[in-house]
Tab-separated table of C-alpha atoms and ligand atoms in Angstrom:
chain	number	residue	atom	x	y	z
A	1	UNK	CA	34.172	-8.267	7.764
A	2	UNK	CA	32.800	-11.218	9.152
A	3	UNK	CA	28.891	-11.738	10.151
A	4	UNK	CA	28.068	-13.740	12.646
A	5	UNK	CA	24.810	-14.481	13.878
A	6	UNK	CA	25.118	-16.730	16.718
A	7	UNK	CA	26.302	-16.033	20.499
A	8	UNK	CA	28.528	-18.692	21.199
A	9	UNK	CA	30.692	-18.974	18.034
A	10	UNK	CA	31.335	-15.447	18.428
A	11	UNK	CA	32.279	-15.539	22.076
A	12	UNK	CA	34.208	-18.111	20.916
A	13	UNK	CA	36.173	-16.576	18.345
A	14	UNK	CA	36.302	-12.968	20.095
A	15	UNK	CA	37.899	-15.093	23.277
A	16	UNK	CA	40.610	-16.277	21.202
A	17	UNK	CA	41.311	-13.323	19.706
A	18	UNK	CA	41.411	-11.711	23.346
A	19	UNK	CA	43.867	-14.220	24.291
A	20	UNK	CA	46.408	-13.087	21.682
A	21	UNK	CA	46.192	-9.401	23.325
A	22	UNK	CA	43.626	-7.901	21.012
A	23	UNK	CA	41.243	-5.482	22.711
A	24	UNK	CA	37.647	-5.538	21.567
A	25	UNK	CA	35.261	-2.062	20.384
A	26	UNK	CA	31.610	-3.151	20.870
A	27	UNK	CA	29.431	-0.708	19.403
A	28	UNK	CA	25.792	-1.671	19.598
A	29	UNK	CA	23.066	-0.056	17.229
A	30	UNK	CA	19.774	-0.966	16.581
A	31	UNK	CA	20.428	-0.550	12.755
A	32	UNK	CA	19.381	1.736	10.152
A	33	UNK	CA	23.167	2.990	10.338
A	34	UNK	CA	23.537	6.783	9.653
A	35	UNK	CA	27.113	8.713	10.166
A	36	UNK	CA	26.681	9.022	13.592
A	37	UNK	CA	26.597	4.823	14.326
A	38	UNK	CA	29.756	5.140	11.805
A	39	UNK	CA	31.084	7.905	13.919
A	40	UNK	CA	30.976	5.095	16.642
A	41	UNK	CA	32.815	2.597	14.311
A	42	UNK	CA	35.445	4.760	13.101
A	43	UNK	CA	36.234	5.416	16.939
A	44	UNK	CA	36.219	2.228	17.805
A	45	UNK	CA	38.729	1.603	14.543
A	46	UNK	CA	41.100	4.405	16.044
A	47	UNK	CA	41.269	2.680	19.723
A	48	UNK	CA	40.689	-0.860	19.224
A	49	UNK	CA	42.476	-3.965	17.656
A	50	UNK	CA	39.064	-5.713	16.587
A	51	UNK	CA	35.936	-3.200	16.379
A	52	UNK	CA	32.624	-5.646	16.743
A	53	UNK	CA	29.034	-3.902	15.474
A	54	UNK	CA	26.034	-5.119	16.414
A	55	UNK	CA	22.927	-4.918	14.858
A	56	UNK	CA	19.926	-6.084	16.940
A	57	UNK	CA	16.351	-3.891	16.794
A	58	UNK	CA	15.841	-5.087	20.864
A	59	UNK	CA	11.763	-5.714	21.047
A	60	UNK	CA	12.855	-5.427	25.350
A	61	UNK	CA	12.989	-1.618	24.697
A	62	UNK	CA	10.311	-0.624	22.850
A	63	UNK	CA	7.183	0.566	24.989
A	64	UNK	CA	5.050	0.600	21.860
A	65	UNK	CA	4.672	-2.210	19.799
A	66	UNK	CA	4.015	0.341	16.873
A	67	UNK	CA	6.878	1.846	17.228
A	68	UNK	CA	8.879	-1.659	17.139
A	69	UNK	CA	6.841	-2.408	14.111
A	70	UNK	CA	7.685	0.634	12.365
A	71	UNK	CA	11.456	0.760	13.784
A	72	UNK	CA	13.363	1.113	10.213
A	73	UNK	CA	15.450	-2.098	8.672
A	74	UNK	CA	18.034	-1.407	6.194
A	75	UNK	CA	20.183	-4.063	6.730
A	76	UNK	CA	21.903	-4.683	2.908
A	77	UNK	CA	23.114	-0.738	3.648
A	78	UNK	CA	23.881	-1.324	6.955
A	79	UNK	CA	26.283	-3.933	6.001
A	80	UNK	CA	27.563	-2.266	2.889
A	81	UNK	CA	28.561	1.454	5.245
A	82	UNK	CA	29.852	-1.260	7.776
A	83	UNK	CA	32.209	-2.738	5.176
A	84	UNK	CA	33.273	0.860	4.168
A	85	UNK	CA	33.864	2.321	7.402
A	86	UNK	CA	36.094	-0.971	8.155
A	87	UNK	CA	34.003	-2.779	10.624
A	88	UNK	CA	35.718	-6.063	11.357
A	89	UNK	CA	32.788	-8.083	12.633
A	90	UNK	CA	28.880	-7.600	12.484
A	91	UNK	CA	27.007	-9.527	15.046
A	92	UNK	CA	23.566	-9.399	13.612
A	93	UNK	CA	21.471	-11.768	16.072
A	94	UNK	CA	18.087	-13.212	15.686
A	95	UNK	CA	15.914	-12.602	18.967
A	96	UNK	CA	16.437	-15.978	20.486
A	97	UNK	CA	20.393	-15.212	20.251
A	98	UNK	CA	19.714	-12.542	23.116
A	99	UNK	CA	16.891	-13.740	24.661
A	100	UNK	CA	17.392	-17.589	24.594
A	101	UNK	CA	14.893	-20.076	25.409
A	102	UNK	CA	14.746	-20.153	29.456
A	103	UNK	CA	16.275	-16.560	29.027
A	104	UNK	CA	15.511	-15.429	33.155
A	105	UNK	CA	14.557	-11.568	32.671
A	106	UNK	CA	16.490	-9.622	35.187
A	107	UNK	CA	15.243	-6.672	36.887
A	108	UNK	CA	18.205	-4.100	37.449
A	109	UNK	CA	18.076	-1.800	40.199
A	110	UNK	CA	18.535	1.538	38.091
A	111	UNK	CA	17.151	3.712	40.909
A	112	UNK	CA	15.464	7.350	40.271
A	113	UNK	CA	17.200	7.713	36.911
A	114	UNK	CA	14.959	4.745	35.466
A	115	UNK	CA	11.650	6.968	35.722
A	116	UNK	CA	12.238	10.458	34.947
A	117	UNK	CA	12.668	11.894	31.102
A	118	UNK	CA	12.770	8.994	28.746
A	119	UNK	CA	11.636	6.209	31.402
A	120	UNK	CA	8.714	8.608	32.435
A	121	UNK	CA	7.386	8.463	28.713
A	122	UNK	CA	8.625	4.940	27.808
A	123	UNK	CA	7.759	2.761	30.989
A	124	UNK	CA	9.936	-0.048	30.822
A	125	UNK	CA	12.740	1.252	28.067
A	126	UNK	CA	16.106	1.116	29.853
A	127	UNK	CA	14.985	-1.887	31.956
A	128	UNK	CA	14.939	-3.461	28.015
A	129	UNK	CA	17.647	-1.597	27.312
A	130	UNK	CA	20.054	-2.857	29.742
A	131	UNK	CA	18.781	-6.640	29.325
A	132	UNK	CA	20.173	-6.825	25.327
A	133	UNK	CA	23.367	-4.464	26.542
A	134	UNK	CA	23.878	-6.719	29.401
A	135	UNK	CA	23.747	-10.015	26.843
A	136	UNK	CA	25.796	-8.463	24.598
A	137	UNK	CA	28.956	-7.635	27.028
A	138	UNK	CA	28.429	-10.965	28.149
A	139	UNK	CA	28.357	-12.001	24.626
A	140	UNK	CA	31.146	-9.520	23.425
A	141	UNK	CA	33.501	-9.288	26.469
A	142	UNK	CA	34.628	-6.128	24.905
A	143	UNK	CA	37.657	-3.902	26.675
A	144	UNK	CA	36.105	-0.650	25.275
A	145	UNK	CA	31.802	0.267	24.754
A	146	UNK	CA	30.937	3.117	22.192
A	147	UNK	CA	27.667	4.991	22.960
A	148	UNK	CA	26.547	8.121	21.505
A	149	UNK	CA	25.689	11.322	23.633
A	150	UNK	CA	22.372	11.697	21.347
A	151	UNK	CA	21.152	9.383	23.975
A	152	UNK	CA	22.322	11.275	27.114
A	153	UNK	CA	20.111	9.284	29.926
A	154	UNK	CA	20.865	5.956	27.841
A	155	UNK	CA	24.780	6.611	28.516
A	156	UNK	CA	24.340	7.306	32.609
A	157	UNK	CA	21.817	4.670	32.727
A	158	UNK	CA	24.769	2.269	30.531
A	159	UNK	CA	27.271	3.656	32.931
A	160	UNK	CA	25.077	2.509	36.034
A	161	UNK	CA	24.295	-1.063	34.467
A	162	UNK	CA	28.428	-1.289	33.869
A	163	UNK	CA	28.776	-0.897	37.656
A	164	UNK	CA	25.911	-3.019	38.705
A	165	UNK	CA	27.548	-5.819	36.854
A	166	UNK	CA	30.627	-5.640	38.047
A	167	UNK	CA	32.208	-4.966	34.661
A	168	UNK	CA	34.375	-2.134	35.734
A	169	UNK	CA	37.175	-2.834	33.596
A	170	UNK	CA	34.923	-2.095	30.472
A	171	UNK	CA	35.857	1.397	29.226
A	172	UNK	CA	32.797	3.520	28.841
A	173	UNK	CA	33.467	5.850	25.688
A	174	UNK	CA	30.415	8.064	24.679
A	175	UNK	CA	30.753	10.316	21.120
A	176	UNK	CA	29.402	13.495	20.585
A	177	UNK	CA	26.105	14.372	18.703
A	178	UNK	CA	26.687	13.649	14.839
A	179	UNK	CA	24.049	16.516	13.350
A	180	UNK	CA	22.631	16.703	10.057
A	181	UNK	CA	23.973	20.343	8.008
A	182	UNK	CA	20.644	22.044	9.587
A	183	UNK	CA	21.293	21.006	13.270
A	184	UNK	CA	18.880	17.830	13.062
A	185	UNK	CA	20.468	15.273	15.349
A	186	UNK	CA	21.231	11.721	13.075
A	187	UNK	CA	18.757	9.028	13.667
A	188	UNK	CA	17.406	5.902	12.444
A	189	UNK	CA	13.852	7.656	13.393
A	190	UNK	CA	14.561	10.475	10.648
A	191	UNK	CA	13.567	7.916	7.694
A	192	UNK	CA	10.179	8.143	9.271
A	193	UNK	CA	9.717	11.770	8.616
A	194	UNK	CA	8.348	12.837	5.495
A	195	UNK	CA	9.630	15.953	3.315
A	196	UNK	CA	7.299	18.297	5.644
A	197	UNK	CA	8.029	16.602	8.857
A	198	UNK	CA	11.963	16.518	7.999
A	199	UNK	CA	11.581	20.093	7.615
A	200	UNK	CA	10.281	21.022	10.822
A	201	UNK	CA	12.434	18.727	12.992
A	202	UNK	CA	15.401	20.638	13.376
A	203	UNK	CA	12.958	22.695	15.597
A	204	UNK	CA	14.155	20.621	18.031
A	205	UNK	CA	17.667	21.751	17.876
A	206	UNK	CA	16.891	25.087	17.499
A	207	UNK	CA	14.848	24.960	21.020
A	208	UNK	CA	18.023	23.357	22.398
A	209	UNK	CA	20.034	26.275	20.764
A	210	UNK	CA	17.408	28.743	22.341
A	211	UNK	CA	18.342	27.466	25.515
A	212	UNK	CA	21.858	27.234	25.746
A	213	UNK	CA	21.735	31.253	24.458
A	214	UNK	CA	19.736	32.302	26.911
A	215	UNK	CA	20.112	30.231	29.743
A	216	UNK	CA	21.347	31.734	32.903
A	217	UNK	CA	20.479	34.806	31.571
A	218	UNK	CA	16.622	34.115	32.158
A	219	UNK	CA	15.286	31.649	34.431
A	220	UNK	CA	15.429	28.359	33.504
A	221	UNK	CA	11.599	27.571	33.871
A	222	UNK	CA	10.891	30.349	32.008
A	223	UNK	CA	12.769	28.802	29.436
A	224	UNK	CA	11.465	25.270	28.854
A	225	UNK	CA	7.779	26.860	29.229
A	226	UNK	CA	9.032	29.105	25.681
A	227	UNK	CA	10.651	26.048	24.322
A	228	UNK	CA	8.041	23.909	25.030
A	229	UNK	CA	5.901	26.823	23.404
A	230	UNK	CA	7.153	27.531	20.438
A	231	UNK	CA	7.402	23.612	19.636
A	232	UNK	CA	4.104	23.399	20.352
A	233	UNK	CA	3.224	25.705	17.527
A	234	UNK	CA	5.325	23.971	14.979
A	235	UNK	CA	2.812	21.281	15.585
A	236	UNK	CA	5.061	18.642	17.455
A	237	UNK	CA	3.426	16.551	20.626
A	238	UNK	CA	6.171	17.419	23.405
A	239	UNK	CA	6.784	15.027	26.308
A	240	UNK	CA	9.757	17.272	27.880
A	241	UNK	CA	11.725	20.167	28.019
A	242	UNK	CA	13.582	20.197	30.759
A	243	UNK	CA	17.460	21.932	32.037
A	244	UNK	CA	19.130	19.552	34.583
A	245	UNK	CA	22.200	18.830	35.932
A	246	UNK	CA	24.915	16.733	33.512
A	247	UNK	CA	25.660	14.232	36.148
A	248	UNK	CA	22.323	13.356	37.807
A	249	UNK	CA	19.886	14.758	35.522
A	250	UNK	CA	18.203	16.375	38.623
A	251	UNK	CA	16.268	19.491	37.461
A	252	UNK	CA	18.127	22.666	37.996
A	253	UNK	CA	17.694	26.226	38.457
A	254	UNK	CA	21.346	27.290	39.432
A	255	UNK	CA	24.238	27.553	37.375
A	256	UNK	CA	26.287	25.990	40.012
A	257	UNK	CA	26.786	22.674	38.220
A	258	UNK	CA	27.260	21.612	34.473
A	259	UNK	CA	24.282	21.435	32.955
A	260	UNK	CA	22.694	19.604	30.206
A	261	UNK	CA	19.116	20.715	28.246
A	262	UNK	CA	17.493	17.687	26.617
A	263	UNK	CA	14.244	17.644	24.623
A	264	UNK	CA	11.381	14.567	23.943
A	265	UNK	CA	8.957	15.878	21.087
A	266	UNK	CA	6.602	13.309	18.035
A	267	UNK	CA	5.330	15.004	15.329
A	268	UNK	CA	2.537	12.907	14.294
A	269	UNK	CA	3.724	9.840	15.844
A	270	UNK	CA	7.217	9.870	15.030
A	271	UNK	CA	8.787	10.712	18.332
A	272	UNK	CA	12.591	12.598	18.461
A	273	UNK	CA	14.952	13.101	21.147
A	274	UNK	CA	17.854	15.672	21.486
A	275	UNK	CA	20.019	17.428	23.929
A	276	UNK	CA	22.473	19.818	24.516
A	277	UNK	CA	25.293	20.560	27.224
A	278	UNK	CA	24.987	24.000	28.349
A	279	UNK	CA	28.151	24.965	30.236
B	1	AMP	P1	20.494	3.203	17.997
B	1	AMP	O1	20.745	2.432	16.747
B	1	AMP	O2	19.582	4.366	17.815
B	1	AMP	O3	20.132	2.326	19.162
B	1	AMP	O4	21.889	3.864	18.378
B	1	AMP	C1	23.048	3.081	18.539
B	1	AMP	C2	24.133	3.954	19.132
B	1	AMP	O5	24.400	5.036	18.253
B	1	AMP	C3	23.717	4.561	20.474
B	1	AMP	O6	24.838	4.566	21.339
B	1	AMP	C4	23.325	5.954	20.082
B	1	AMP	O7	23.457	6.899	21.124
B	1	AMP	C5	24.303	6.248	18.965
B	1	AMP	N1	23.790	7.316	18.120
B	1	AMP	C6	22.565	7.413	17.559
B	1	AMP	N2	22.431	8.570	16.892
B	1	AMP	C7	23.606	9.227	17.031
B	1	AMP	C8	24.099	10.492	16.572
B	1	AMP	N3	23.352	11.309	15.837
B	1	AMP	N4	25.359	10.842	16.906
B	1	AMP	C9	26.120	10.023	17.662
B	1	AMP	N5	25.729	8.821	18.125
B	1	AMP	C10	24.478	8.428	17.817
């Protein structure tokens, strides 16, 4: 595996590549690699000629500088499960490799989807979010960009930032949810949790679970209130419950459409997010 930590050697040595007819697997992490970033990797093995990781904790996306400050580094691991899972290129940038000097911060035009859910809670996220994905395609020039559905809003809001750009050609692939054995969804947030904390956070799940049983059988507001509920009493902070539709993320209340339930709970201030397609 080769690590490279600077922009324009590795355009440089991904274009080449390119050139003799390899296609190019980005799949960009934030580190503190668990098996559902190397579920990413291994798909990316399976499709691609060269499969590129990144590793880049984006301070852009982080609405609270605690939570930046606390974001988990385990970067010897990270490299060592990268060299297992046959990664053949970490790009592990410093911040002025994304954000170089005279760096102009764009503003993209994400429309309703930028404020509800996750941008409602985290002012600001997926505007971050899209400025280090938007370096990094321009950095990577990959054919094919992994994303994981844990992140459901992060994937449409991806999809929308692929379009803005004009990057059509770049094939969108998003993986399921890789789950602990208890339902916990993987992420790099669960090292935060202690024993007691770890325990409870699969609570999460099982309110998704809850939902998806029950819903259209009972009425969907009736739902999230119970969800909302019942996390409540297992001591977690909740920021939403909510049932929507899979392709706009609109609330629903029919069962007209596909739907999707997704979740936004901290217990003490480690804050999870989950979801769940329904039908
Ligand atoms: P992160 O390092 O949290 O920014 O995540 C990097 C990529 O891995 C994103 O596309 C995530 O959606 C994806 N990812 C994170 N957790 C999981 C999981 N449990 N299963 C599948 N993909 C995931």
């Amino acid at each position: 595996m080769i690590i490279n930590k600077r922009a324009k050697t590795l355009t440089h040595q991904l274009f080449s590549l390119r050139q003799r007819g390899k296609r190019i697997g980005l799949v960009p992490t934030m580190g503190a690699l668990h098996a559902g970033h190397l579920a990413l990797i291994e798909a990316a093995k399976n499709a691609a000629d060269i499969t590129v990781g990144s590793i880049f904790v984006n301070p852009a996306q982080f609405n609270n500088p605690d939570d930046f400050r606390h974001y988990p580094v385990t970067l010897e691991k990270d490299i060592e499960a990268l060299l297992a899972a046959g990664c053949d290129v970490l790009f592990l940038p410093a911040v002025d490799e994304i954000y170089p000097p005279g760096y102009q911060k764009k503003q993209y035009a994400l429309g309703r989807l930028e404020n509800i859910l996750e941008g409602r809670y985290r002012p600001g996220h997926f505007q971050g979010v899209c400025q280090a994905v938007d370096r990094l395609l321009e950095i990577v020039q990959p054919d094919q960009l992994y994303l994981g559905q844990k992140d459901y809003q992060q994937c449409m809001i991806v999809s929308e930032l692929l379009k803005l750009t004009g990057r059509t050609t770049v094939d969108l692939r998003i993986m399921p949810t890789v789950r602990e054995p208890d339902g916990l969804a993987m992420s790099s947030r669960n090292l935060r949790l202690n024993e007691i904390q770890r325990q409870k956070a699969v609570a999460l799940f099982d309110a998704l679970r809850f939902i998806k049983k029950n819903w259209p059988k009972q009425p969907a507001a009736l739902l999230k209130e119970a969800a909302r509920e019942e996390l409540e009493r297992k001591g977690f902070a909740v920021d939403y419950v909510e049932i929507a539709d899979a392709q706009t993320l609109e609330t629903v209340n029919g069962t007209e459409k596909p739907a999707v339930a997704l979740v936004a709970a901290s217990l003490d201030n480690v804050r999870l997010i989950d979801n769940l397609l329904l039908n």
